[in-house]
Coordinates of C-alpha atoms in Angstrom, one line a residue:
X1 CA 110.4 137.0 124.0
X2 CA 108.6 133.9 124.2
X3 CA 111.4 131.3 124.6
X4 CA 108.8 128.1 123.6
X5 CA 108.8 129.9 120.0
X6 CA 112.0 131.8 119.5
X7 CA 114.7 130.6 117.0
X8 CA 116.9 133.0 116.3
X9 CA 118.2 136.0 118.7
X10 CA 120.4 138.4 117.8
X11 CA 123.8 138.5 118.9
X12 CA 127.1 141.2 118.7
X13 CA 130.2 140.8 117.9
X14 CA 133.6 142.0 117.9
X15 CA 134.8 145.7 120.0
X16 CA 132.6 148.6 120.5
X17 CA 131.6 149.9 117.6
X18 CA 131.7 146.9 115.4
X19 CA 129.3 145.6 113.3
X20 CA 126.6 143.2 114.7
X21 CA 126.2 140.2 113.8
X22 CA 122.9 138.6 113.2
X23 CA 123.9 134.7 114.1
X24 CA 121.4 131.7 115.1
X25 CA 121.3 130.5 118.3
X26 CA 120.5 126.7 119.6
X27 CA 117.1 126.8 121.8
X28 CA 117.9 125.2 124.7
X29 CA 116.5 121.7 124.6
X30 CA 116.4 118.4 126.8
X31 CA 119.4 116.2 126.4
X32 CA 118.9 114.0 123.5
X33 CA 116.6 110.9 125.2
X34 CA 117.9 107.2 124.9
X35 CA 117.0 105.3 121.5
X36 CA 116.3 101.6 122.2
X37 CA 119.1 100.3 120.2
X38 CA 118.9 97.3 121.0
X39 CA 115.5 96.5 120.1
X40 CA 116.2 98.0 116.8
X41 CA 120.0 96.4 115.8
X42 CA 117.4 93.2 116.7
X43 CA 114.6 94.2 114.0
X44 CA 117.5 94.6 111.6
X45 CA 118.6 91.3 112.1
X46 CA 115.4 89.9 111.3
X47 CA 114.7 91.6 108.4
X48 CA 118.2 90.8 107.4
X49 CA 117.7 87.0 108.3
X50 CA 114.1 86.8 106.2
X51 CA 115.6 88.3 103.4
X52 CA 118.5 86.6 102.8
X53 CA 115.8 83.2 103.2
X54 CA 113.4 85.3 100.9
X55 CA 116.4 85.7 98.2
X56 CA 117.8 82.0 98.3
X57 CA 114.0 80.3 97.9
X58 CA 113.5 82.8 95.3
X59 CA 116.7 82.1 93.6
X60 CA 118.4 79.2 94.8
X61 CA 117.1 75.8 93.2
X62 CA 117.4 73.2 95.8
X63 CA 116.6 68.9 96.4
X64 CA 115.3 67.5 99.8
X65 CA 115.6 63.7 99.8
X66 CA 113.9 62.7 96.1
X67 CA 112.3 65.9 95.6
X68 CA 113.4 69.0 93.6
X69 CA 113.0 73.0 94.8
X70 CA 112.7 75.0 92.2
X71 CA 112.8 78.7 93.1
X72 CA 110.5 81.3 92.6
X73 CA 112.1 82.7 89.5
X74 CA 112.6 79.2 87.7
X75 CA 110.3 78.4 84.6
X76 CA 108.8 75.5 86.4
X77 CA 107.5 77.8 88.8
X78 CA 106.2 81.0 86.7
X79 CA 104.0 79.8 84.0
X80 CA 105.8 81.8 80.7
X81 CA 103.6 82.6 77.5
X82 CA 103.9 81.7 74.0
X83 CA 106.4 83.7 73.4
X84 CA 109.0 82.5 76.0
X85 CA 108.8 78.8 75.5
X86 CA 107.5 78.4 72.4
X87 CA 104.4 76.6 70.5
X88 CA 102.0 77.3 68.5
X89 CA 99.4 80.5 68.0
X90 CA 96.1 80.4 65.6
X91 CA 93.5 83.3 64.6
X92 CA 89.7 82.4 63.5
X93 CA 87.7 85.1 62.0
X94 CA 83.7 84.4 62.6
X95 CA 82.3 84.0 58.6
X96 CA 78.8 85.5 59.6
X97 CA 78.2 88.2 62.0
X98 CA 75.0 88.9 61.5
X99 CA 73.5 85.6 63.2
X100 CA 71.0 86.0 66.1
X101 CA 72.8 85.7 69.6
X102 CA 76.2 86.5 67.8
X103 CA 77.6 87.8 71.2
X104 CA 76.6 84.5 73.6
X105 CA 77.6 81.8 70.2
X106 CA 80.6 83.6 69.9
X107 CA 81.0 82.9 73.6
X108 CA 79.9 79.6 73.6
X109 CA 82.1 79.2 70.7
X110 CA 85.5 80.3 72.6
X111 CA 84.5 77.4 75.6
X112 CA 84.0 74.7 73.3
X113 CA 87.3 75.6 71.3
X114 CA 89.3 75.9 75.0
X115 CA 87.2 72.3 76.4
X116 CA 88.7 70.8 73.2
X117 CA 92.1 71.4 73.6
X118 CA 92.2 71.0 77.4
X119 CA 90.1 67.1 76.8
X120 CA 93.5 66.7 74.4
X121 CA 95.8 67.5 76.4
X122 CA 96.7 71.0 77.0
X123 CA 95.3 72.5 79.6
X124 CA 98.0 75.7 79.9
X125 CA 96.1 76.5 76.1
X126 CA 94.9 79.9 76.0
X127 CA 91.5 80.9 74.1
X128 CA 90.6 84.7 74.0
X129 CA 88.7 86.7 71.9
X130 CA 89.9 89.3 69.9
X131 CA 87.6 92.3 69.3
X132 CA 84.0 91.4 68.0
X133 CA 84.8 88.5 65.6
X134 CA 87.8 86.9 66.5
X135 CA 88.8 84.4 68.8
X136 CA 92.9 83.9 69.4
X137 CA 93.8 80.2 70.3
X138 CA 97.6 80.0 71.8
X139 CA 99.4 76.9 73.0
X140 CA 102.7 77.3 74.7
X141 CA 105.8 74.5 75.3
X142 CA 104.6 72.1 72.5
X143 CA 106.9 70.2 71.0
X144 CA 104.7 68.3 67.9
X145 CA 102.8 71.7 66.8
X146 CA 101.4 69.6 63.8
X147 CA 99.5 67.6 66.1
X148 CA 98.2 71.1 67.8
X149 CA 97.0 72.3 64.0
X150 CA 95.7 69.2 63.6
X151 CA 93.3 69.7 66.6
X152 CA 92.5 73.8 65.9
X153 CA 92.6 73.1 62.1
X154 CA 90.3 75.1 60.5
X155 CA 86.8 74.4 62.3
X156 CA 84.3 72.8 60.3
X157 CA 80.3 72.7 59.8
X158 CA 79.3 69.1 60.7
X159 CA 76.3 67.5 59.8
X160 CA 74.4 63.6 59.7
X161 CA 72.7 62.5 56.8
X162 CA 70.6 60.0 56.0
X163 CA 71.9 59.0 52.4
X164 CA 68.5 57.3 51.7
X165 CA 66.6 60.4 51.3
X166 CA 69.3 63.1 51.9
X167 CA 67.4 64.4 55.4
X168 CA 70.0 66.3 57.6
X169 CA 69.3 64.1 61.1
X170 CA 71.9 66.3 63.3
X171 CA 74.0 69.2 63.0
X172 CA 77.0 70.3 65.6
X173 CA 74.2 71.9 68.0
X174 CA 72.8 68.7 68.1
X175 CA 76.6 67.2 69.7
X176 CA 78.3 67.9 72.7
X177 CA 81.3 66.0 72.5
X178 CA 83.4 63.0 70.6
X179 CA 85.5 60.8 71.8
X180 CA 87.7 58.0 70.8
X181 CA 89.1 55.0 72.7
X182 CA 89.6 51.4 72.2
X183 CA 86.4 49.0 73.1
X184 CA 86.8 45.2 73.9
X185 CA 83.1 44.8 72.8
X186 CA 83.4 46.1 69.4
X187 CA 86.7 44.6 68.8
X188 CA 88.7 48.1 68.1
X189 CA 88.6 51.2 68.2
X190 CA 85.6 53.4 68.3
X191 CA 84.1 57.0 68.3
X192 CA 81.3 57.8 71.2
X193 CA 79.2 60.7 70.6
X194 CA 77.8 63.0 73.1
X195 CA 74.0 64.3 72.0
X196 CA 71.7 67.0 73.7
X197 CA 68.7 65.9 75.0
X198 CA 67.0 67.2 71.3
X199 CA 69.8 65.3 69.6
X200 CA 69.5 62.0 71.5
X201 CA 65.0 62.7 70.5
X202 CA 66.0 63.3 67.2
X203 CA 68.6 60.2 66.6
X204 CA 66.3 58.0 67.9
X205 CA 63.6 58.7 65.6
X206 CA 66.0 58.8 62.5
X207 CA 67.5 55.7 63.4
X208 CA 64.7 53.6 64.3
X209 CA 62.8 54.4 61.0
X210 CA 66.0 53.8 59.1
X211 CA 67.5 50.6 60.3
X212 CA 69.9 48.9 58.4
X213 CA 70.3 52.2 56.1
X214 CA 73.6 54.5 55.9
X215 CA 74.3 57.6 57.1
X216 CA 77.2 60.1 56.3
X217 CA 79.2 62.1 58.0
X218 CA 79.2 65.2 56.0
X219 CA 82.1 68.4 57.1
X220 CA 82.1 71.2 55.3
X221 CA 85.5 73.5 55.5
X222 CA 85.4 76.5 53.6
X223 CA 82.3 75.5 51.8
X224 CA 83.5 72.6 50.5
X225 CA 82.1 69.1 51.8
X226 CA 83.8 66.1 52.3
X227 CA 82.0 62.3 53.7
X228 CA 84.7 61.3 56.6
X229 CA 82.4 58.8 57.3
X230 CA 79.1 56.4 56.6
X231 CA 78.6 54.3 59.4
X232 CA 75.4 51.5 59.0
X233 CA 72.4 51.8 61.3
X234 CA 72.5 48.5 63.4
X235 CA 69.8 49.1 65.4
X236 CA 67.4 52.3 67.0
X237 CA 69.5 54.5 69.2
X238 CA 68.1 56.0 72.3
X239 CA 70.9 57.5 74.3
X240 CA 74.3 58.4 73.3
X241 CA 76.0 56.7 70.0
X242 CA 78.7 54.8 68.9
X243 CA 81.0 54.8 65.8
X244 CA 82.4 51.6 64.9
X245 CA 84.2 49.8 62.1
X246 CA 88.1 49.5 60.8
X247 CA 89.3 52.7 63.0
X248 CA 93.2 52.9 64.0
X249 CA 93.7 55.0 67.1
X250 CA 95.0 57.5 64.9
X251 CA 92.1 57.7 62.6
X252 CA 89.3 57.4 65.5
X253 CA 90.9 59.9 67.4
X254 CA 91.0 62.5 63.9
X255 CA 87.3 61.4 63.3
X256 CA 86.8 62.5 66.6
X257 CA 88.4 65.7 66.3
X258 CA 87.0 66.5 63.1
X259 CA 83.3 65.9 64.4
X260 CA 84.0 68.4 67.4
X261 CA 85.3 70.7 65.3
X262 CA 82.0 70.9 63.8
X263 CA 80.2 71.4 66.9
X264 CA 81.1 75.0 67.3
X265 CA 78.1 77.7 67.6
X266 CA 79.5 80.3 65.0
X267 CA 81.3 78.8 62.0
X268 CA 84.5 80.1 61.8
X269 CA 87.8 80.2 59.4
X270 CA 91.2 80.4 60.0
X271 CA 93.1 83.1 59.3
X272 CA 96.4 83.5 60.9
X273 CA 98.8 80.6 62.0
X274 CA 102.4 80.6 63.3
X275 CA 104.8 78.4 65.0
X276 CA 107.3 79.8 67.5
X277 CA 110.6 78.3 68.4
X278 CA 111.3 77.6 71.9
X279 CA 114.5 79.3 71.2
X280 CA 113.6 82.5 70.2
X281 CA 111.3 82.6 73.2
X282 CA 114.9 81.6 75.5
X283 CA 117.0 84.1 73.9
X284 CA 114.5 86.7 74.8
X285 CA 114.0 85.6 78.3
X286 CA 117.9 85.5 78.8
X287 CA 118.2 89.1 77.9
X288 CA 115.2 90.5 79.6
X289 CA 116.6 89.1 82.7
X290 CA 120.6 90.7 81.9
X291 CA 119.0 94.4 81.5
X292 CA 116.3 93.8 84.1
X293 CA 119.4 93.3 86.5
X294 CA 121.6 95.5 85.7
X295 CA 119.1 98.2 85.4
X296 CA 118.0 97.0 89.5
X297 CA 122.1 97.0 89.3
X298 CA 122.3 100.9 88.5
X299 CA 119.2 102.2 90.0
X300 CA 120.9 100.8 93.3
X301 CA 123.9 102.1 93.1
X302 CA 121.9 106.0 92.4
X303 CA 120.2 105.8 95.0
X304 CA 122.6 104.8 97.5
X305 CA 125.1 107.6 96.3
X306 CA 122.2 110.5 96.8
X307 CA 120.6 109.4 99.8
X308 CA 123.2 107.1 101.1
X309 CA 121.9 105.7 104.4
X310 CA 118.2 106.2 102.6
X311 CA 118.9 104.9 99.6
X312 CA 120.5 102.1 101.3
X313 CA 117.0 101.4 103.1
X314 CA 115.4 102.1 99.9
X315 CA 117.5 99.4 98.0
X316 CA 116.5 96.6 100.8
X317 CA 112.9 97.0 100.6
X318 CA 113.7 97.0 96.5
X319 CA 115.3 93.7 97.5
X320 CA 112.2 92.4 99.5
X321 CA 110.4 94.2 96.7
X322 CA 111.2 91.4 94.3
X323 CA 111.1 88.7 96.1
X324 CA 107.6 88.9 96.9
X325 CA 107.3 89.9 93.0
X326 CA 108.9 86.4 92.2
X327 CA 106.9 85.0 94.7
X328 CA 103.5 85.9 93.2
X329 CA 104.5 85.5 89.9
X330 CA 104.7 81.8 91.3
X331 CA 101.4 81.4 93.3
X332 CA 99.3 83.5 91.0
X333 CA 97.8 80.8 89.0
X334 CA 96.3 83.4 86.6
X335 CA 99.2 85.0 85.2
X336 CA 101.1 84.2 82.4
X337 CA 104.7 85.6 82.0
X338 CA 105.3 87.3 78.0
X339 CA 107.8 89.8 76.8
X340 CA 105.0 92.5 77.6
X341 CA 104.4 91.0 81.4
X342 CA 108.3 91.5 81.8
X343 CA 108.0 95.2 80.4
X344 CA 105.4 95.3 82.9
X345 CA 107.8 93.9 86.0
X346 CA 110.6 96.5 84.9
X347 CA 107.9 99.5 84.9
X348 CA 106.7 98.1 88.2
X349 CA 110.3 98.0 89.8
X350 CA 110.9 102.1 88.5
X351 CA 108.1 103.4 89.8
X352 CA 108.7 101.4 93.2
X353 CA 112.2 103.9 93.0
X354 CA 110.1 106.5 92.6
X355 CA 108.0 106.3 95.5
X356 CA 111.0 106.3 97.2
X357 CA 112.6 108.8 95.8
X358 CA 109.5 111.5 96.1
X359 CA 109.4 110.5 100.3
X360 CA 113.0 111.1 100.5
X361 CA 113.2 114.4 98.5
X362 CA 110.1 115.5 100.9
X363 CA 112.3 114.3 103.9
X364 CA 115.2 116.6 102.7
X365 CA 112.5 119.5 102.2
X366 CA 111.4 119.1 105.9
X367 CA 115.2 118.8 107.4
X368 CA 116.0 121.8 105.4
X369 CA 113.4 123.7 106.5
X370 CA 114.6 123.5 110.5
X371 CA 113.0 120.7 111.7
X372 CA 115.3 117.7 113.6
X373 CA 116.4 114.3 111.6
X374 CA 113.5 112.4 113.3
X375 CA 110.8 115.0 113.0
X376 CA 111.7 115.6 109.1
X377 CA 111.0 111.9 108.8
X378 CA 107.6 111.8 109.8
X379 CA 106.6 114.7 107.9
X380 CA 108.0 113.6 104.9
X381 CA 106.6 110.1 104.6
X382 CA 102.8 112.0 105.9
X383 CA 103.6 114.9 102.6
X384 CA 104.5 112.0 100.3
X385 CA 101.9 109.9 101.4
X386 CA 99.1 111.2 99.3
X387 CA 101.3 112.6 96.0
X388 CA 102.6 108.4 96.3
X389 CA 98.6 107.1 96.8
X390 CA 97.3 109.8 93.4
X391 CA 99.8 108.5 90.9
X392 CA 99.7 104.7 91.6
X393 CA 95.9 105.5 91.5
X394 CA 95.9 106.1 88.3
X395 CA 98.0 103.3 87.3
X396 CA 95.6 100.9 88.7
X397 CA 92.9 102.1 87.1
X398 CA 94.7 102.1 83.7
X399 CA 95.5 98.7 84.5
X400 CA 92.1 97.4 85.5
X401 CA 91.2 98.9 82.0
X402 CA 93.7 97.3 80.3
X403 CA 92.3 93.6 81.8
X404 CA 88.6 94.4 81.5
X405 CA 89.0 95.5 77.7
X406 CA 92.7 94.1 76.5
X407 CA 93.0 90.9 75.0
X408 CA 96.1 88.2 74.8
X409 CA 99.3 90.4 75.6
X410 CA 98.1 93.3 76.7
X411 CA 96.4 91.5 79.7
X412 CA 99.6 89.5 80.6
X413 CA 101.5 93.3 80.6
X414 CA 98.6 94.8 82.6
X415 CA 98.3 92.0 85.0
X416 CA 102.0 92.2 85.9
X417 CA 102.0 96.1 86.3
X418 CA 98.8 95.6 88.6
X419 CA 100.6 93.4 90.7
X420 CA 104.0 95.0 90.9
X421 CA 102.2 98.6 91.3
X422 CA 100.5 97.3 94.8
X423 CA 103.4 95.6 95.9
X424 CA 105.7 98.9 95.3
X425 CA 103.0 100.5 97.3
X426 CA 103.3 98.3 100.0
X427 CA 107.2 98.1 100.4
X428 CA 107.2 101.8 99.9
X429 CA 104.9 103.0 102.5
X430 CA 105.4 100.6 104.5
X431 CA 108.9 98.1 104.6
X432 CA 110.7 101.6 103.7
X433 CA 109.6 103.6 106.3
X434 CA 110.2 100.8 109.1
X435 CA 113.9 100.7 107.8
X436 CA 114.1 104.4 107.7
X437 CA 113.1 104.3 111.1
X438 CA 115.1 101.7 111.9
X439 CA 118.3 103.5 110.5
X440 CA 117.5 107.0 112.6
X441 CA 116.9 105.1 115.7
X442 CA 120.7 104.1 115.2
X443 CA 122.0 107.5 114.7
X444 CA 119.7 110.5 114.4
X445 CA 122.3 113.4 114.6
X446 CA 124.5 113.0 111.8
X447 CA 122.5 114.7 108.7
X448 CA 125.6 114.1 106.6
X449 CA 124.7 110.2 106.8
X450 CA 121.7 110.6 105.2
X451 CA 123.1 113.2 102.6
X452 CA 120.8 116.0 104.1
X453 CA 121.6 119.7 104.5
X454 CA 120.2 122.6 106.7
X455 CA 118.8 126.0 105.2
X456 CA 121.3 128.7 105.5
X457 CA 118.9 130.4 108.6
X458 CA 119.0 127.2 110.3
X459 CA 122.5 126.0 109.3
X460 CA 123.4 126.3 113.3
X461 CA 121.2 124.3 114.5
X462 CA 122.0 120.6 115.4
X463 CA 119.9 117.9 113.4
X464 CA 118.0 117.1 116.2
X465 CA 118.1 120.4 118.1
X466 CA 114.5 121.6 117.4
X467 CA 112.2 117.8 118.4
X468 CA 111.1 119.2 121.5
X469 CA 109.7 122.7 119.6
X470 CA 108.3 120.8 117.1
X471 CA 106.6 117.8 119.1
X472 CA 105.6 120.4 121.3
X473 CA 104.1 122.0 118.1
X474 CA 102.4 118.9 117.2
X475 CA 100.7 118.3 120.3
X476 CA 99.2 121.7 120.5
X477 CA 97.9 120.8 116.6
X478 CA 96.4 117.3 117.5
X479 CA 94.5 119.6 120.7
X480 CA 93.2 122.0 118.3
X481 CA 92.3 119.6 116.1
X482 CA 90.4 117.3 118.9
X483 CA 88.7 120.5 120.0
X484 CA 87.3 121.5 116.9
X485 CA 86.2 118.0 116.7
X486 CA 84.4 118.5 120.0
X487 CA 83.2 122.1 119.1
X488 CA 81.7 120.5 115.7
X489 CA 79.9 117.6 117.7
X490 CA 78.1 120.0 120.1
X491 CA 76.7 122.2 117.7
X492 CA 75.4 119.2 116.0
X493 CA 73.7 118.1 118.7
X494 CA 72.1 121.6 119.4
X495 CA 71.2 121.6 115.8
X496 CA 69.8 117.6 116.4
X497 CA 67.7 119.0 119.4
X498 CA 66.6 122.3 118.0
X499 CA 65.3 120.4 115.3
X500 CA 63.8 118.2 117.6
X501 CA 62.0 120.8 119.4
X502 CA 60.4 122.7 116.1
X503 CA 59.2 119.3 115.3
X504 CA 57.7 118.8 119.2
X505 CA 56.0 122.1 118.4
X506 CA 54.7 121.9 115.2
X507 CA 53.3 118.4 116.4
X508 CA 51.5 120.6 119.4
X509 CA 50.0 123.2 117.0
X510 CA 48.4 120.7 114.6
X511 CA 46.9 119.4 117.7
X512 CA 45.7 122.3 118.6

């Protein structure tokens, strides 16, 4: 019998004439080699000494001389959505649809609406569109949300008219921005208007034929018009124009507003408006946080009472797991934390476990099946590898969907799943397997530390009885495999030169 494959041999038992016994016999194998311990109690420490750092920056606020540390998971760090801090949301619903260009006004629309509240003041405001002829406007963490509805009011229809003979001189196309601020020259405060190059043609040739004449400023909500103002022509305006007269900061700065709300592309009305407490936003946020820990809490403790010295190296890359999480939560400037990003984080975390889960099960196959502590690791993390890679695949690609045709919400959900699905990708194929590693390096001949159980043919073998067999078997795999490698590049380059030569000789017969 060939003793490089042989497992079993039968063996009997007992006086002459018993019964035999069929019973399973250790292979002889090399003494079990040296494990540079060492080297890996020293990678432990490491990984033990970033983490702990990783989980007090991520956690821990701190102050260094006069400035403040605030950690990964604070809310000054991750930006939080409207409906974890508050403010103020609005809906505008386009009134005609069937304008040319629809698509790039409604666009343009969306930019001028976001410029205006980020020249104001807000820049964490959020303008998105919703489905063909919406547009969402959302401002979190305000505190005077009248002032906000003041601003996204219901848009207007602006126009100037000469009040002499009723001739519409500009419209919002014709204006690119108003602003107000307080000029020395004209003694108060004042409204500056921004014209396009057709506007500024246009102004000029109004205002220097009507000199000394008024003209209104006509907006027109809901299709009702209303004269906020009829300033005098003083003299003929060539570039970029002024408002004067008796303004108050507050009034120049609501003239202001009311002209730029007229400037849109696509006139639109308002049709949904809601203020959220900060409050209800807090209470949420406290109690997403209680079951997202103790759910990390009890998923923990599972795994580390099935797979004990695995799920022990499983729960330390779930650790590093979230502080990188926190961490690009933090440095992401694009994502916004909501209720559905959080739903997203906790989703992200469980299939992290799962990963996990499906490499250890494979390593517990693979032990089972004969083959050493060591060896079963390997081939467990190789057979997971791909089953891990096809169902985070899909994930991704429902996510990318999700940002590409999602809108508001569903983006801040998708975003955070995206992020957390690559990251539990990462610390799955990757942290895990060093610290699995790591762990059999320490002790690879005690199965019962890492909960796993022979087969009842193999159940005398030792855990790591049969690494030279299967090493050995390994070897001769990775030859056959180069050989057929080797065996497939010479016949294509017979094929390469036989195709050569037909072509030599059809060449030579055409000559002929």
């Amino acid at each position: 019998m060939d003793k490089r494959t042989s497992l079993t041999e039968v063996e009997s038992t007992g006086a002459s004439g018993g019964v035999a016994e069929s019973k399973l016999r250790e292979p002889a194998v090399p003494s079990r080699k040296a494990v540079k311990k060492k080297s890996t109690i020293a990678k432990l420490v490491i990984i033990g000494v970033l983490l702990v750092v990783g989980l007090i920056f991520a956690f821990c606020p701190m102050q260094f001389g006069f400035t403040n540390y605030y950690p990964f998971c604070s809310k000054e760090s991750i930006s939080l959505g409207l409906d974890l801090q508050g403010g103020v949301y609005a809906v505008y619903r386009a009134t005609q649809t069937d304008t040319e260009n629809f698509e790039s006004k409604m666009e343009g629309t969306r930019s001028s609406l976001e410029s205006l509240l980020v020249s104001k003041g807000y820049p964490e405001a959020t303008v998105v569109r919703e489905g063909e002829d919406r547009i969402r406007v959302e401002v979190p963490d305000v505190e005077d949300t009248s002032a906000i509805l003041d601003i996204i009011g219901e848009p207007a229809e602006i126009s100037f008219v000469l009040d002499s003979t009723k001739e519409t001189v500009l419209t919002g196309e014709d204006v690119v921005g108003a602003q107000a601020f307080y000029s020395a020259n004209d003694g108060g405060y004042v409204v500056s208007l921004e014209l396009t190059t057709r506007g500024q043609e246009k102004f000029f040739e109004a205002t220097s034929n009507h000199i000394n004449e008024k003209m209104s400023i006509i907006v027109t909500i809901g299709g009702e018009s209303n004269t906020i103002s009829s300033p005098t022509i003083n003299s003929a305006i060539s570039g970029n124009a002024i408002i004067s007269g008796n303004f108050t900061s507050e009034s120049a700065e609501r003239l202001a507003n009311q002209i730029m709300s007229g400037t849109f592309d696509v006139a639109l009305e308002l049709k949904e408006s809601e203020t959220i407490s900060p409050t209800l936003g807090n209470d949420a946020l406290k109690y997403g946080l209680i079951a997202g820990i103790v759910g990390f809490v009890l998923v923990i403790a599972f795994i580390c009472v099935v797979y004990r010295m695995l799920g022990v190296a499983a729960s330390l890359a779930l650790l590093i797991y979230v502080v990188l999480y926190l961490f690009f939560l933090a440095v992401l400037p694009w994502i916004q934390l909501t209720l559905p990003g959080i739903a997203g984080i906790l989703l992200s975390i469980g299939m992290a476990v799962d990963a996990n889960i499906i490499i250890f099960e494979r390593i517990k196959d693979e032990y089972r099946n004969g083959k050493s502590i060591m060896t079963a690791y390997h081939a467990g993390f190789k057979k997971a590898l791909f089953a891990i890679l096809d169902s985070n695949v899909t994930t991704v690609i429902a996510c990318v969907l999700l940002l590409l045709l999602g809108t508001g919400s569903i983006k801040g959900f998708a975003l955070t799943l995206l992020v957390g699905v690559l990251l539990s990708l990462f610390t799955s194929l990757v942290v895990s397997r060093m610290l699995v590693k790591c762990f059999i390096n320490l002790n690879s001949y005690n199965e019962k530390l890492y909960h796993l159980k022979r087969g009842k043919q193999y159940a005398n073998l030792s855990a790591d009885a049969t690494d030279a067999s299967i090493m050995e078997v390994m070897q001769r795999e990775e030859e056959k495999k180069k050989q057929e490698k080797e065996e497939k590049q010479r016949i294509k380059e017979l094929e390469k030169s036989a195709r050569k030569a037909r072509r030599t000789q059809e060449k030579g017969g055409e000559q002929a």
